[in-house]
Amino acid sequence: MKITASEVKHVLSQKHSQDFFLTEVKNGSTWMGKELAIMDALAIKKSWTKPCLTGYEIKVSRADFMNDEKWPLYKDLCHRFYFACPKGLILPEELPDDVGLVWINEDKKPYTRKKAKFRDIQMSADMFYYIILSRLNNQEHPFFSSKREFFEQYLLDKEQRRTLGWKVGTKMAVELAELDRQVQDFQRQKERMDMNQERFESFLKVMKKHGLNAHRFNAEEELDKALSTTVPPNFIRDLETIQSASMRLNEMIKNPELLEGK
């Protein structure tokens, strides 16, 4: 079952329900250019004495993971850094020793496949300033910039689910109708083959009745010859035999020595 990035964020937000959880967190002004880093998710532990920033890079595509070269920038922004992905998309041995891995199982539950090492960092003042200016209000749905965007996405997802259900149902109905048509075609072909087999066997019996052997190498010629004359094939064969014997007898009468030699 395909898991979207939005669903992964939702799972992580539940995992960090006791923390201050944000998504799409920048390390400063948009004008920073190449130095700008945007973490997919950041969880801030609500502790003054033991602060801990946990950053996440979310991947739902293998190609996206293989082609991403910016994620090392995120490590300097958090005490623990994780990749979060559907189960099996990324393997622990593909990551550096200090980077963790969270798998999202089929039941949409998080599983820490590899725990990230805690690193003592200098927390970024620019990132916190960005959070204060842009993300301080945490009362709204954490994955959308406004309630309007949230409800628009909700309606879009609802419509997509309805459309998907209609498409799946329609496709199944079409495929079942096609299978039924094929079964009927096969049944009709079988009936025709059975009928042809019966007629062929009847033809064999008729040919045998009239002295024709359908299994001989020249059966077609014999059949054509038999159908081309009104005289029965057996009569012609018997006549030819009598004629041959008569000629032999006549030859023996004319040449008595043949009888003596006999």
Coordinates of C-alpha atoms in Angstrom, one line a residue:
M1 CA 0.0 0.0 0.0
K2 CA 1.5 3.4 -1.0
I3 CA 2.1 5.8 1.8
T4 CA 2.3 9.6 1.0
A5 CA 4.6 12.1 2.6
S6 CA 1.6 13.8 4.3
E7 CA 0.7 10.5 5.9
V8 CA 4.3 10.0 7.2
K9 CA 4.2 13.5 8.7
H10 CA 0.9 12.7 10.4
V11 CA 2.4 9.5 11.9
L12 CA 5.5 11.4 13.1
S13 CA 3.2 14.1 14.7
Q14 CA 1.5 11.4 16.7
K15 CA 4.9 9.9 17.7
H16 CA 5.9 13.4 19.0
S17 CA 2.6 14.3 20.5
Q18 CA 4.3 15.6 23.7
D19 CA 6.8 17.7 21.7
F20 CA 6.5 20.9 19.7
F21 CA 6.1 19.4 16.2
L22 CA 6.5 21.3 12.9
T23 CA 6.9 20.5 9.2
E24 CA 8.8 22.2 6.4
V25 CA 11.2 24.0 8.7
K26 CA 13.7 26.4 7.2
N27 CA 17.1 27.2 8.8
G28 CA 16.6 30.9 8.0
S29 CA 15.6 33.4 5.3
T30 CA 14.6 32.2 1.9
W31 CA 17.3 34.5 0.5
M32 CA 20.1 32.3 1.9
G33 CA 20.3 30.6 -1.5
K34 CA 22.3 27.4 -1.6
E35 CA 22.7 27.5 2.2
L36 CA 19.0 27.3 2.7
A37 CA 17.9 24.0 4.2
I38 CA 14.3 22.9 4.6
M39 CA 13.7 19.9 6.9
D40 CA 10.6 17.9 6.3
A41 CA 9.8 17.7 10.0
L42 CA 11.2 18.9 13.3
A43 CA 10.3 17.9 16.8
I44 CA 11.4 20.1 19.7
K45 CA 11.4 18.6 23.1
K46 CA 9.7 20.8 25.7
S47 CA 12.7 20.9 28.1
W48 CA 14.9 23.8 29.1
T49 CA 17.5 21.7 30.9
K50 CA 17.7 18.9 28.3
P51 CA 16.9 20.3 24.9
C52 CA 16.6 18.0 22.0
L53 CA 15.8 18.8 18.4
T54 CA 14.9 15.8 16.3
G55 CA 14.9 16.4 12.6
Y56 CA 13.3 14.2 9.9
E57 CA 13.9 13.8 6.2
I58 CA 10.9 12.0 4.7
K59 CA 11.3 9.8 1.6
V60 CA 8.5 7.9 -0.1
S61 CA 10.5 7.3 -3.3
R62 CA 13.7 5.3 -3.7
A63 CA 14.8 7.6 -6.5
D64 CA 14.3 10.7 -4.3
F65 CA 16.5 9.1 -1.6
M66 CA 19.3 8.2 -4.1
N67 CA 19.4 11.6 -5.7
D68 CA 19.2 13.8 -2.6
E69 CA 22.4 15.5 -1.8
K70 CA 21.2 18.2 0.6
W71 CA 20.2 16.2 3.6
P72 CA 23.7 16.4 5.3
L73 CA 23.0 20.1 5.9
Y74 CA 20.1 19.1 8.2
K75 CA 22.4 17.2 10.6
D76 CA 23.8 20.4 11.9
L77 CA 20.4 21.7 12.8
C78 CA 19.3 19.0 15.2
H79 CA 20.6 16.8 18.0
R80 CA 19.2 13.7 16.3
F81 CA 18.5 13.2 12.6
Y82 CA 16.3 10.5 11.1
F83 CA 15.2 9.4 7.7
A84 CA 11.5 8.4 7.8
C85 CA 10.1 6.2 5.0
P86 CA 7.8 3.3 4.2
K87 CA 9.0 0.0 5.6
G88 CA 12.0 -1.3 3.6
L89 CA 12.4 1.7 1.3
I90 CA 15.7 2.6 3.0
L91 CA 18.0 0.1 4.8
P92 CA 20.0 0.9 8.0
E93 CA 23.3 0.0 6.4
E94 CA 22.8 2.7 3.7
L95 CA 23.0 5.4 6.3
P96 CA 25.9 6.9 8.3
D97 CA 26.4 5.6 11.8
D98 CA 25.0 8.7 13.5
V99 CA 21.8 8.9 11.3
G100 CA 18.7 7.1 12.4
L101 CA 15.9 5.4 10.5
V102 CA 12.2 5.3 11.2
W103 CA 10.0 2.9 9.1
I104 CA 6.3 3.4 8.7
N105 CA 4.6 0.0 8.7
E106 CA 1.6 -1.1 6.7
D107 CA -0.7 -0.3 9.7
K108 CA 0.6 3.4 9.6
K109 CA 2.6 2.9 12.8
P110 CA 6.2 4.2 13.3
Y111 CA 9.0 1.7 14.0
T112 CA 12.5 2.9 14.9
R113 CA 14.6 0.6 12.8
K114 CA 17.8 2.4 13.8
K115 CA 18.2 5.0 16.6
A116 CA 20.0 8.2 15.8
K117 CA 23.0 9.1 17.9
F118 CA 22.7 12.3 20.0
R119 CA 25.1 15.0 18.8
D120 CA 25.9 18.1 20.9
I121 CA 25.2 21.0 18.5
Q122 CA 25.0 24.7 18.6
M123 CA 21.3 25.4 18.1
S124 CA 20.6 27.7 15.1
A125 CA 19.3 31.1 16.2
D126 CA 18.2 31.8 12.6
M127 CA 16.1 28.6 12.5
F128 CA 14.4 29.6 15.8
Y129 CA 13.8 33.1 14.5
Y130 CA 12.1 31.6 11.5
I131 CA 9.9 29.5 13.7
I132 CA 8.9 32.5 15.8
L133 CA 8.1 34.6 12.8
S134 CA 6.4 32.0 10.6
R135 CA 5.3 29.0 12.6
L136 CA 4.5 30.1 16.1
N137 CA 0.8 29.4 15.8
N138 CA 0.5 25.7 16.4
Q139 CA -3.3 25.6 16.8
E140 CA -4.0 24.8 13.2
H141 CA -3.5 21.5 11.4
P142 CA 0.3 21.2 11.3
F143 CA 0.6 20.2 7.7
F144 CA -1.2 23.2 6.1
S145 CA -0.7 26.9 6.1
S146 CA -4.4 27.7 6.7
K147 CA -7.7 26.1 7.6
R148 CA -8.9 26.7 4.0
E149 CA -5.9 24.8 2.6
F150 CA -6.7 22.0 5.1
F151 CA -10.3 21.7 4.0
E152 CA -9.4 22.0 0.4
Q153 CA -7.0 19.1 0.8
Y154 CA -9.6 17.1 2.7
L155 CA -12.2 17.6 -0.1
L156 CA -9.6 16.8 -2.7
D157 CA -8.6 13.6 -0.9
K158 CA -12.3 12.7 -0.5
E159 CA -13.0 13.2 -4.2
Q160 CA -9.8 11.3 -5.1
R161 CA -10.9 8.3 -3.0
R162 CA -14.4 8.4 -4.5
T163 CA -12.9 8.6 -8.1
L164 CA -10.5 5.8 -7.3
G165 CA -13.3 3.6 -6.0
W166 CA -15.4 4.3 -9.1
K167 CA -12.4 3.6 -11.4
V168 CA -11.6 0.3 -9.6
G169 CA -15.2 -0.8 -9.7
T170 CA -15.6 0.1 -13.3
K171 CA -12.4 -1.6 -14.3
M172 CA -13.4 -4.8 -12.5
A173 CA -16.8 -4.7 -14.1
V174 CA -15.2 -4.3 -17.6
E175 CA -12.7 -7.1 -16.9
L176 CA -15.4 -9.5 -15.6
A177 CA -17.6 -8.7 -18.7
E178 CA -14.6 -9.4 -21.0
L179 CA -13.9 -12.7 -19.2
D180 CA -17.5 -13.7 -19.5
R181 CA -17.4 -12.9 -23.2
Q182 CA -14.2 -15.0 -23.7
V183 CA -15.9 -17.9 -21.8
Q184 CA -18.9 -17.8 -24.1
D185 CA -16.6 -17.6 -27.2
F186 CA -14.7 -20.7 -26.0
Q187 CA -17.9 -22.5 -25.3
R188 CA -19.2 -21.8 -28.8
Q189 CA -15.9 -22.9 -30.3
K190 CA -16.0 -26.1 -28.4
E191 CA -19.6 -26.8 -29.6
R192 CA -18.5 -26.2 -33.2
M193 CA -15.5 -28.5 -32.8
D194 CA -17.7 -31.2 -31.3
M195 CA -20.1 -30.9 -34.1
N196 CA -17.3 -31.0 -36.7
Q197 CA -15.9 -34.1 -35.0
E198 CA -19.2 -35.9 -35.2
R199 CA -19.6 -34.9 -38.9
F200 CA -16.1 -36.0 -39.7
E201 CA -16.7 -39.4 -38.1
S202 CA -19.9 -39.7 -40.1
F203 CA -18.0 -39.0 -43.3
L204 CA -15.5 -41.7 -42.4
K205 CA -18.3 -44.2 -42.0
V206 CA -19.8 -43.2 -45.4
M207 CA -16.4 -43.5 -47.1
K208 CA -15.7 -46.9 -45.6
K209 CA -19.2 -48.1 -46.7
H210 CA -18.3 -47.3 -50.3
G211 CA -14.9 -48.9 -50.1
L212 CA -12.8 -45.8 -49.5
N213 CA -10.1 -45.7 -46.9
A214 CA -9.7 -42.3 -45.4
H215 CA -6.3 -43.2 -43.9
R216 CA -4.6 -44.0 -47.2
F217 CA -2.0 -41.5 -48.5
N218 CA -4.1 -40.8 -51.6
A219 CA -7.5 -40.8 -49.9
E220 CA -8.3 -37.3 -51.3
E221 CA -7.7 -38.5 -54.9
E222 CA -9.8 -41.6 -54.4
L223 CA -12.6 -39.5 -52.9
D224 CA -12.4 -37.0 -55.8
K225 CA -12.4 -39.9 -58.3
A226 CA -15.4 -41.5 -56.6
L227 CA -17.4 -38.3 -56.6
S228 CA -16.6 -37.6 -60.2
T229 CA -18.4 -40.7 -61.5
T230 CA -21.8 -42.3 -61.0
V231 CA -20.3 -45.8 -60.9
P232 CA -19.7 -47.1 -57.4
P233 CA -15.9 -47.3 -56.6
N234 CA -16.2 -51.0 -55.7
F235 CA -17.7 -51.8 -59.0
I236 CA -14.9 -50.1 -60.9
R237 CA -12.3 -51.9 -58.7
D238 CA -14.0 -55.3 -59.3
L239 CA -14.3 -54.6 -63.0
E240 CA -10.6 -53.8 -63.2
T241 CA -9.8 -57.0 -61.4
I242 CA -11.9 -59.1 -63.8
Q243 CA -10.4 -57.3 -66.8
S244 CA -6.9 -58.0 -65.6
A245 CA -7.7 -61.7 -65.0
S246 CA -9.4 -62.0 -68.4
M247 CA -6.4 -60.5 -70.2
R248 CA -4.1 -63.0 -68.3
L249 CA -6.3 -65.9 -69.3
N250 CA -6.4 -64.8 -72.9
E251 CA -2.6 -64.6 -72.9
M252 CA -2.3 -68.1 -71.5
I253 CA -4.7 -69.5 -74.2
K254 CA -2.7 -67.9 -77.0
N255 CA 0.6 -69.2 -75.5
P256 CA 0.0 -72.8 -74.2
E257 CA 3.7 -73.0 -73.1
L258 CA 2.7 -70.6 -70.3
L259 CA 0.4 -73.3 -69.0
E260 CA 3.1 -76.0 -69.3
G261 CA 5.5 -73.7 -67.5
K262 CA 2.9 -73.2 -64.9

